[in-house]
Coordinates of C-alpha atoms in Angstrom, one line a residue:
Chain A
M1 CA 125.5 120.2 92.3
I2 CA 121.7 120.1 92.0
P3 CA 120.5 123.0 89.8
A4 CA 117.8 125.4 90.8
A5 CA 115.4 123.7 88.3
A6 CA 112.8 121.0 88.2
G7 CA 113.7 117.4 88.7
I8 CA 111.8 114.1 89.1
G9 CA 111.9 111.3 91.7
L10 CA 113.2 108.3 89.8
R11 CA 111.5 105.0 90.6
F12 CA 112.1 101.5 89.3
P13 CA 109.3 101.5 86.7
H14 CA 111.1 104.3 84.9
H15 CA 114.7 102.9 85.0
R16 CA 114.6 101.6 81.5
A17 CA 112.9 104.6 80.0
V18 CA 115.4 107.0 81.6
L19 CA 118.4 104.9 80.5
E20 CA 117.1 104.5 76.9
E21 CA 115.5 107.9 76.3
R22 CA 117.7 110.2 78.5
P23 CA 114.9 112.6 79.0
A24 CA 115.7 116.3 79.3
V25 CA 115.2 116.8 83.0
A26 CA 117.5 118.9 85.1
W27 CA 118.1 116.4 87.8
L28 CA 116.9 113.2 89.5
E29 CA 116.3 112.1 93.1
V30 CA 116.2 108.5 94.3
H31 CA 115.2 106.8 97.5
A32 CA 118.5 105.8 99.1
E33 CA 117.0 102.6 100.5
N34 CA 116.4 101.3 97.0
Y35 CA 120.1 101.2 96.2
M36 CA 121.6 99.8 99.4
G37 CA 122.2 96.4 97.9
G38 CA 124.3 95.5 94.9
G39 CA 123.5 94.2 91.5
K40 CA 121.3 95.8 88.8
P41 CA 119.7 98.8 90.7
L42 CA 123.2 100.1 91.6
M43 CA 124.5 99.6 88.0
V44 CA 121.5 101.6 86.7
L45 CA 122.1 104.3 89.2
D46 CA 125.8 104.5 88.3
A47 CA 124.8 104.8 84.6
I48 CA 122.3 107.5 85.4
R49 CA 124.7 109.4 87.6
R50 CA 127.1 109.8 84.7
D51 CA 124.5 111.9 82.9
Y52 CA 122.4 113.6 85.5
P53 CA 122.8 115.4 88.8
V54 CA 121.5 113.0 91.5
A55 CA 120.1 113.6 95.0
L56 CA 119.7 110.9 97.6
H57 CA 116.5 111.0 99.6
G58 CA 116.4 108.7 102.7
V59 CA 113.2 107.3 104.1
G60 CA 114.5 104.9 106.7
L61 CA 117.0 106.7 109.0
S62 CA 114.4 107.8 111.6
L63 CA 115.9 111.1 112.7
G64 CA 113.3 111.4 115.4
S65 CA 114.1 108.2 117.3
A66 CA 114.7 108.7 121.0
D67 CA 116.9 105.5 120.8
G68 CA 119.3 107.3 118.4
L69 CA 120.2 106.3 114.9
N70 CA 120.6 102.8 113.6
E71 CA 124.4 102.7 113.0
R72 CA 124.2 99.9 110.4
H73 CA 121.6 101.9 108.4
L74 CA 123.7 105.0 108.7
A75 CA 126.7 103.1 107.4
R76 CA 124.8 101.9 104.4
L77 CA 123.7 105.4 103.6
R78 CA 127.3 106.6 104.0
N79 CA 128.6 103.9 101.7
L80 CA 126.0 104.8 99.1
A81 CA 126.7 108.5 99.3
Q82 CA 130.4 107.9 98.9
R83 CA 129.7 105.9 95.7
V84 CA 127.1 108.2 94.2
D85 CA 128.6 111.5 95.3
P86 CA 125.1 113.1 95.3
G87 CA 124.4 116.8 95.0
L88 CA 122.1 116.6 98.1
V89 CA 121.2 114.1 100.8
S90 CA 117.9 114.5 102.6
E91 CA 115.8 112.7 105.3
H92 CA 112.6 113.4 107.2
L93 CA 111.4 115.2 110.3
S94 CA 109.7 112.1 111.7
W95 CA 110.5 108.8 113.4
S96 CA 110.2 105.2 112.3
A97 CA 112.0 103.1 114.8
T98 CA 111.9 102.3 118.5
G99 CA 113.1 99.4 120.6
G100 CA 114.7 97.7 117.6
A101 CA 111.5 97.6 115.6
H102 CA 111.2 99.6 112.4
F103 CA 107.9 101.0 111.2
A104 CA 107.7 101.5 107.5
D105 CA 106.1 105.0 107.7
L106 CA 107.0 108.5 108.6
L107 CA 105.5 108.7 112.1
P108 CA 104.8 112.1 113.7
L109 CA 106.9 113.7 116.5
P110 CA 105.6 115.8 119.3
F111 CA 107.1 119.3 118.9
T112 CA 108.7 119.7 122.3
E113 CA 112.1 120.9 123.6
E114 CA 113.0 117.3 124.4
A115 CA 112.2 116.1 120.8
L116 CA 114.1 119.1 119.4
S117 CA 117.2 118.2 121.2
I118 CA 116.9 114.5 120.2
V119 CA 116.4 115.3 116.5
C120 CA 119.3 117.8 116.7
R121 CA 121.5 115.1 118.2
N122 CA 120.5 112.6 115.5
V123 CA 120.9 115.2 112.6
E124 CA 124.4 116.1 113.9
A125 CA 125.3 112.4 114.2
A126 CA 124.2 111.9 110.6
Q127 CA 126.0 115.0 109.3
E128 CA 129.1 113.9 111.2
S129 CA 129.0 110.4 109.7
L130 CA 128.2 111.5 106.2
G131 CA 130.7 114.3 106.3
R132 CA 128.3 116.7 104.9
R133 CA 125.2 118.9 105.6
I134 CA 121.9 117.1 105.1
L135 CA 118.4 118.5 104.4
V136 CA 115.5 117.7 106.6
E137 CA 112.0 117.5 105.1
N138 CA 108.7 118.2 106.9
A139 CA 106.4 115.2 106.8
S140 CA 102.6 115.1 106.3
S141 CA 100.7 114.6 109.5
Y142 CA 97.4 112.9 110.5
L143 CA 97.6 113.4 114.2
R144 CA 98.8 115.9 116.8
Y145 CA 99.9 115.3 120.3
R146 CA 98.3 117.0 123.3
H147 CA 101.7 118.1 124.5
S148 CA 103.4 119.7 121.5
P149 CA 103.9 123.3 122.5
I150 CA 106.3 124.4 119.6
P151 CA 104.7 125.3 116.3
E152 CA 106.1 122.9 113.6
W153 CA 107.6 125.8 111.6
E154 CA 109.5 127.1 114.7
F155 CA 110.7 123.5 115.4
V156 CA 112.0 123.2 111.8
A157 CA 113.7 126.6 111.9
A158 CA 115.3 125.9 115.3
L159 CA 116.5 122.5 114.0
A160 CA 118.2 124.2 111.0
E161 CA 119.6 126.9 113.2
R162 CA 121.1 124.6 115.8
T163 CA 122.5 121.9 113.4
G164 CA 123.3 123.8 110.3
C165 CA 121.1 121.4 108.3
G166 CA 119.2 122.6 105.3
I167 CA 115.4 122.5 104.9
L168 CA 113.7 120.4 102.3
C169 CA 110.3 122.2 102.2
D170 CA 107.7 119.8 101.0
V171 CA 104.9 122.2 99.9
N172 CA 102.4 119.4 99.5
N173 CA 103.1 118.1 103.0
I174 CA 102.6 121.5 104.5
F175 CA 99.3 121.8 102.7
V176 CA 98.1 118.3 103.8
T177 CA 99.2 119.0 107.4
A178 CA 97.6 122.4 107.4
C179 CA 94.3 121.1 106.1
N180 CA 94.3 118.2 108.5
H181 CA 95.1 120.3 111.5
G182 CA 93.4 123.6 110.6
F183 CA 96.1 126.2 110.1
D184 CA 97.1 128.5 107.3
P185 CA 99.9 126.9 105.2
R186 CA 101.2 130.3 104.3
R187 CA 101.9 131.0 107.9
Y188 CA 104.2 127.9 107.8
L189 CA 106.0 129.1 104.6
H190 CA 106.5 132.6 105.9
A191 CA 108.0 131.4 109.2
L192 CA 110.7 129.3 107.5
P193 CA 114.2 130.9 107.3
A194 CA 114.4 131.4 103.5
E195 CA 118.2 131.0 103.3
R196 CA 117.9 127.5 104.8
V197 CA 115.5 126.2 102.2
S198 CA 117.6 124.3 99.7
E199 CA 115.0 122.1 98.0
I200 CA 111.2 121.9 97.5
H201 CA 109.2 118.7 97.0
L202 CA 105.8 118.6 95.2
A203 CA 103.5 115.6 94.9
G204 CA 99.8 114.7 94.7
H205 CA 97.6 113.8 97.7
Q206 CA 94.1 112.4 98.0
V207 CA 91.1 113.5 100.0
R208 CA 89.7 110.5 101.8
K209 CA 86.1 111.1 102.5
F210 CA 84.1 109.3 105.1
E211 CA 80.3 108.5 104.9
D212 CA 79.6 110.8 107.8
G213 CA 80.9 113.7 105.8
R214 CA 84.3 114.0 107.5
S215 CA 87.4 114.0 105.3
I216 CA 91.1 113.9 105.8
R217 CA 93.9 114.5 103.3
I218 CA 96.3 111.6 102.8
D219 CA 99.8 112.2 101.3
D220 CA 99.9 109.2 98.9
H221 CA 102.0 110.6 96.1
G222 CA 99.5 109.0 93.7
S223 CA 98.2 111.8 91.5
R224 CA 99.1 115.2 89.9
V225 CA 100.0 118.1 92.1
S226 CA 96.8 119.8 93.2
H227 CA 95.8 123.4 92.1
E228 CA 96.1 124.6 95.7
V229 CA 99.6 123.2 96.0
W230 CA 100.7 124.8 92.8
A231 CA 99.5 128.1 94.1
L232 CA 101.3 127.6 97.4
Y233 CA 104.5 126.6 95.4
A234 CA 104.5 130.0 93.6
E235 CA 104.3 131.7 97.0
A236 CA 107.1 129.5 98.3
L237 CA 109.3 130.6 95.3
A238 CA 108.5 134.2 96.0
L239 CA 109.8 133.7 99.6
F240 CA 112.7 131.4 99.0
G241 CA 113.9 132.3 95.5
R242 CA 114.3 129.6 92.9
V243 CA 115.4 126.4 94.5
P244 CA 115.7 122.8 93.2
T245 CA 112.2 121.5 92.9
L246 CA 111.2 117.8 92.8
I247 CA 108.1 116.0 91.5
E248 CA 107.4 112.8 93.5
W249 CA 105.1 110.0 92.5
D250 CA 105.0 106.7 94.3
T251 CA 101.6 105.2 94.1
D252 CA 100.1 104.1 90.8
V253 CA 103.2 105.4 89.0
P254 CA 102.2 106.8 85.6
P255 CA 104.3 106.8 82.4
L256 CA 107.4 108.9 82.6
A257 CA 105.9 111.5 80.3
V258 CA 103.4 112.5 83.0
L259 CA 106.2 113.2 85.5
L260 CA 108.1 115.2 83.0
D261 CA 104.9 117.2 82.3
E262 CA 104.6 118.0 86.0
A263 CA 108.2 118.9 86.1
A264 CA 107.7 121.2 83.1
Q265 CA 104.9 122.9 85.0
A266 CA 107.1 123.5 88.0
Q267 CA 109.8 124.8 85.7
C268 CA 107.3 127.2 84.1
I269 CA 106.2 128.6 87.5
M270 CA 109.9 128.9 88.4
S271 CA 110.6 130.8 85.2
E272 CA 107.9 133.3 86.0
E273 CA 109.3 133.8 89.4
R274 CA 111.6 136.8 89.1
T275 CA 113.7 136.3 92.2
H276 CA 117.3 135.0 92.1
A277 CA 118.2 131.4 91.4
R278 CA 119.5 129.6 94.4
P279 CA 121.2 126.3 93.4
A280 CA 121.8 124.0 96.3
Chain B
M1 CA 103.9 114.5 129.7
P2 CA 105.5 111.3 128.3
A3 CA 109.1 111.5 127.4
L4 CA 109.7 110.8 123.8
L5 CA 111.1 107.4 124.4
D6 CA 108.0 106.3 126.3
L7 CA 105.7 107.9 123.7
Q8 CA 107.4 106.0 120.9
R9 CA 107.2 102.7 122.8
A10 CA 103.5 103.3 123.4
F11 CA 103.0 104.2 119.7
A12 CA 104.8 101.0 118.7
A13 CA 102.3 98.9 120.7
S14 CA 99.6 100.5 118.5
M15 CA 101.4 99.9 115.3
L16 CA 102.3 96.3 116.1
H17 CA 99.4 95.0 118.2
E18 CA 96.6 97.5 117.8
E19 CA 97.0 98.3 121.5
D20 CA 96.1 102.0 121.5
D21 CA 95.4 102.6 125.1
A22 CA 98.9 103.7 126.1
V23 CA 99.2 106.3 123.3
C24 CA 95.6 107.4 122.9
G25 CA 95.8 109.7 125.8
A26 CA 98.7 111.6 124.3
V27 CA 96.8 112.2 121.0
V28 CA 94.4 115.1 120.1
D29 CA 91.1 113.6 118.9
D30 CA 89.3 116.5 117.3
G31 CA 87.1 115.4 114.4
F32 CA 88.8 112.0 114.3
A33 CA 89.3 109.8 117.3
A34 CA 92.8 109.1 118.3
A35 CA 92.3 105.5 117.4
E36 CA 91.2 106.5 113.9
R37 CA 94.2 108.6 113.4
L38 CA 96.5 105.9 114.6
R39 CA 94.9 103.4 112.3
I40 CA 95.9 105.6 109.3
Y41 CA 99.6 105.1 110.2
R42 CA 99.1 101.5 111.1
N43 CA 97.5 100.7 107.8
T44 CA 100.3 102.4 105.9
C45 CA 103.0 100.5 107.9
R46 CA 101.2 97.2 107.4
S47 CA 100.5 97.6 103.7
T48 CA 104.1 98.7 103.0
L49 CA 105.4 95.5 104.6
I50 CA 102.8 93.4 102.9
E51 CA 103.9 94.9 99.5
A52 CA 107.6 94.2 100.5
L53 CA 106.8 90.6 101.1
R54 CA 104.7 90.3 97.9
M55 CA 107.8 91.5 96.0
T56 CA 110.0 88.8 97.6
Y57 CA 107.5 86.0 97.5
P58 CA 105.5 86.2 94.3
A59 CA 105.3 82.4 93.8
V60 CA 104.0 81.9 97.4
E61 CA 101.3 84.5 96.6
R62 CA 100.3 82.6 93.4
L63 CA 100.0 79.4 95.3
V64 CA 97.8 80.7 98.1
G65 CA 96.0 83.6 96.3
R66 CA 96.1 87.3 97.1
D67 CA 93.7 87.4 100.0
F68 CA 95.3 84.5 101.8
F69 CA 98.7 86.0 101.2
D70 CA 97.7 89.4 102.6
M71 CA 96.3 87.7 105.7
A72 CA 99.4 85.7 106.3
A73 CA 101.7 88.6 105.5
S74 CA 99.8 90.9 107.8
R75 CA 100.0 88.3 110.6
Y76 CA 103.7 88.0 110.0
A77 CA 104.3 91.7 109.9
G78 CA 102.7 92.1 113.3
A79 CA 104.9 89.4 114.8
H80 CA 108.1 90.2 112.9
P81 CA 108.6 93.9 112.4
P82 CA 111.6 95.0 110.3
Q83 CA 114.8 95.8 112.2
S84 CA 115.9 98.6 109.9
G85 CA 114.7 100.9 107.2
Y86 CA 116.4 98.8 104.6
L87 CA 113.3 96.8 103.6
N88 CA 115.1 94.6 101.0
E89 CA 116.3 92.6 103.9
Y90 CA 112.8 92.2 105.3
G91 CA 111.1 88.9 105.4
G92 CA 113.8 86.4 106.2
E93 CA 111.7 84.5 108.8
F94 CA 108.7 84.3 106.5
P95 CA 109.5 80.7 105.3
E96 CA 109.6 79.4 108.9
F97 CA 106.5 81.4 109.8
L98 CA 104.7 79.7 106.9
A99 CA 106.0 76.3 108.0
A100 CA 104.3 76.8 111.3
F101 CA 101.2 78.6 109.9
E102 CA 98.3 76.4 110.7
P103 CA 95.9 77.7 107.9
A104 CA 98.5 76.8 105.3
S105 CA 99.4 73.4 106.8
E106 CA 97.9 71.4 103.9
L107 CA 100.4 73.1 101.5
T108 CA 103.3 71.1 102.8
Y109 CA 105.6 72.5 100.1
L110 CA 104.8 76.1 100.7
A111 CA 107.6 76.8 103.1
D112 CA 110.1 75.3 100.7
V113 CA 108.9 77.6 97.9
A114 CA 109.3 80.5 100.3
R115 CA 112.9 79.4 101.2
F116 CA 113.7 79.2 97.5
E117 CA 112.3 82.7 96.9
W118 CA 114.2 84.1 99.9
A119 CA 117.4 82.8 98.4
L120 CA 116.6 84.5 95.1
G121 CA 116.0 87.8 97.0
V122 CA 119.2 87.5 98.9
A123 CA 121.0 86.9 95.6
A124 CA 119.4 89.9 94.0
N125 CA 120.2 92.3 96.9
A126 CA 123.7 91.0 97.9
A127 CA 126.5 93.5 97.8
D128 CA 128.7 93.6 94.7
A129 CA 132.0 91.8 94.9
P130 CA 134.9 91.1 92.5
V131 CA 134.9 87.6 90.9
L132 CA 138.0 85.5 91.5
D133 CA 140.1 85.5 88.4
P134 CA 141.2 82.0 87.4
L135 CA 144.6 83.5 86.6
T136 CA 145.0 84.3 90.2
L137 CA 144.5 80.7 91.0
A138 CA 146.8 79.6 88.2
A139 CA 149.6 81.7 89.8
V140 CA 149.4 79.7 93.1
D141 CA 152.3 77.3 93.5
P142 CA 150.8 73.7 93.1
Q143 CA 152.3 72.6 96.4
D144 CA 150.2 75.3 98.1
H145 CA 146.9 74.2 96.6
A146 CA 146.0 71.9 99.5
A147 CA 146.2 74.9 101.9
L148 CA 143.8 77.1 99.9
R149 CA 140.5 78.3 101.2
F150 CA 137.9 80.1 99.0
E151 CA 135.5 82.9 99.8
P152 CA 132.0 82.8 98.2
H153 CA 130.3 85.7 96.5
P154 CA 127.9 87.4 98.9
S155 CA 125.0 86.3 96.8
V156 CA 125.6 82.6 97.2
S157 CA 123.3 80.4 99.3
F158 CA 122.6 76.7 99.5
L159 CA 119.2 75.1 99.9
S160 CA 118.5 71.5 100.7
L161 CA 114.7 71.1 100.3
A162 CA 112.2 68.3 100.6
Y163 CA 110.2 69.5 97.7
P164 CA 111.0 70.6 94.1
A165 CA 110.5 74.3 95.1
D166 CA 112.4 75.7 92.1
Q167 CA 110.2 73.7 89.7
I168 CA 107.0 74.8 91.5
A169 CA 108.0 78.5 91.6
D170 CA 109.0 78.5 87.9
A171 CA 105.8 76.8 86.9
V172 CA 103.3 78.9 88.9
L173 CA 105.1 82.2 88.0
A174 CA 105.0 81.3 84.3
G175 CA 101.3 80.3 84.7
D176 CA 102.2 77.2 82.8
E177 CA 99.5 74.6 83.6
A178 CA 101.3 71.8 81.8
A179 CA 104.4 72.5 83.8
I180 CA 102.4 72.7 87.0
A181 CA 100.8 69.3 86.2
Q182 CA 104.3 67.8 85.8
V183 CA 105.4 68.7 89.3
D184 CA 105.8 65.5 91.3
L185 CA 105.8 66.3 95.0
S186 CA 107.1 62.9 95.8
S187 CA 110.2 63.2 93.5
G188 CA 112.4 63.5 96.5
P189 CA 114.7 66.2 97.9
V190 CA 116.4 68.9 95.8
R191 CA 119.7 70.5 96.5
L192 CA 120.2 74.0 95.1
V193 CA 122.9 76.6 94.9
V194 CA 121.6 80.1 94.2
H195 CA 123.7 83.1 93.3
R196 CA 124.0 86.3 91.2
G197 CA 126.5 86.0 88.5
P198 CA 127.4 88.2 85.5
D199 CA 124.4 86.9 83.7
G200 CA 121.9 87.5 86.5
I201 CA 120.4 85.4 89.3
A202 CA 120.7 81.7 88.8
A203 CA 119.5 78.6 90.7
E204 CA 121.3 75.3 89.9
R205 CA 120.4 71.9 91.1
L206 CA 123.3 69.8 92.2
E207 CA 123.7 66.0 92.8
P208 CA 124.3 65.1 96.5
G209 CA 128.1 64.6 96.0
A210 CA 128.5 67.9 94.1
Y211 CA 126.3 69.7 96.6
E212 CA 128.4 68.7 99.5
F213 CA 131.7 69.6 97.7
V214 CA 130.5 73.0 96.5
S215 CA 128.8 74.0 99.8
R216 CA 131.9 73.0 101.8
L217 CA 134.1 74.8 99.3
C218 CA 132.0 78.0 99.7
A219 CA 132.0 77.6 103.5
G220 CA 135.8 78.2 103.3
E221 CA 136.9 74.6 104.1
V222 CA 140.6 74.1 103.3
L223 CA 141.0 72.5 99.8
G224 CA 143.2 69.6 100.9
R225 CA 140.7 68.3 103.4
L226 CA 137.9 68.8 100.9
L227 CA 139.6 66.7 98.2
E228 CA 140.0 63.8 100.6
S229 CA 136.3 63.0 100.2
A230 CA 135.5 64.8 97.0
P231 CA 133.7 63.3 94.0
A232 CA 135.9 62.4 91.0
D233 CA 134.8 65.5 89.0
A234 CA 136.0 67.9 91.8
P235 CA 138.4 69.8 89.5
L236 CA 135.6 70.4 87.0
L237 CA 133.3 71.5 89.8
L238 CA 135.9 73.9 91.1
A239 CA 136.4 75.3 87.6
A240 CA 132.6 75.7 87.2
Q241 CA 132.4 77.7 90.4
L242 CA 135.1 80.0 89.1
R243 CA 133.4 80.4 85.7
K244 CA 130.0 81.1 87.2
G245 CA 131.4 83.8 89.5
R246 CA 130.5 82.1 92.8
L247 CA 134.0 82.7 94.3
T248 CA 135.5 86.0 95.0
A249 CA 138.9 85.3 96.6
C250 CA 141.3 82.5 97.7
R251 CA 143.9 82.6 100.4
S252 CA 146.2 80.1 102.0

């Protein structure tokens, strides 16, 4: 079980430090795709799993593909989940594959009834195959479609309602998307069904400025969590109660101590939050 | 209103070939043009794949330099997108792509170095499998030996290369100028077996007779037939394959 406390996303540069130092962190999350082969990474994960609660976070299943899920990829995820026995399994509200080609990014979906039924079908297929509930995470967005009549937060809520999946609320992603598309991120948080939110993600993003004065926020997981996102996180806790919270860092990965420091800050905000703990 | 399937196919044309026309009309372009927004995604996709190739082909990158590598990898990524989200298995056609890549045609050995690095990557990522215990083999009735077939560890692969790619890769990755100077491109073909054993990933050069025996052994050829044309040291070779963990099972 993943505790209602702060964890960190474990990446390869920190394998050795975590194995040798066994830092005091409540739980760890790994990208499932990094452990789908054999050999050393899997041995490290086995060793870490003995001492820490571990969550699996997929980045390549493409829950939004109109073609349906890649059965081979789903089987690999199932095999890994059977071996690791993770506290949580999560994926993204996005698409990455079409016509047999995979795009190594979380591409945006139009929020339509058709897309909702496709994502529901894929989430149900994943849950059926894995034999467990999964969490679905909102992605950062840099474009909107002209035909996208359902607000994203309603789409997420409907997905959870129809499939029984949990919500992985990425507060940084909500902030990035809200800034890029001009809506109030608090509106998003308030619209989510609190009882469905089983995990929160936090990460840094960058503001990419153009010479003509325009700017866009890019979710690069390459810096500390911004002040605005910490503030939004406190609001999220007030709404959802204490839920497992993860610090992610993927670009220019700093020493482990920096991630632990970010996790400690999340833990501190969580401790100030007086509402009930909600372990996943 | 495009159906999701059509929209995703149109988006794919933008990601792969920079053909934005089909998808642009479906994208809101307030503040940033649709093409600018699509470019953000395309750049992320492309750079993730280039990094994946860089991880698999470090010696190739050393040989051609970072800028050339990025150019070649980007070209490859546009023509050969991954087929799944498991990127460790991405890049298997890169050696053949390089062999036919005109701007690298003077580096005749480059594709062989890539073939060697791909085999190392396959060995690193292969599934775990139990190693065949020599005692299992010892328990087989000698009169059944001729009917035995062996299964290789999933990490095993065989390479017959025109150039000493293993020596080139080791030398350039070590940055060892003396070792690089010692490479003789005309030294003739090399035959390698690559696998992941208990001690890690290993590449071993084999003489022609041993290469043929071990590769046929690992291809599951029946032992009796194999021994008809085997080199004199075949029993030692078989024992070495067991010791190195290149075999996982035997059956008759």
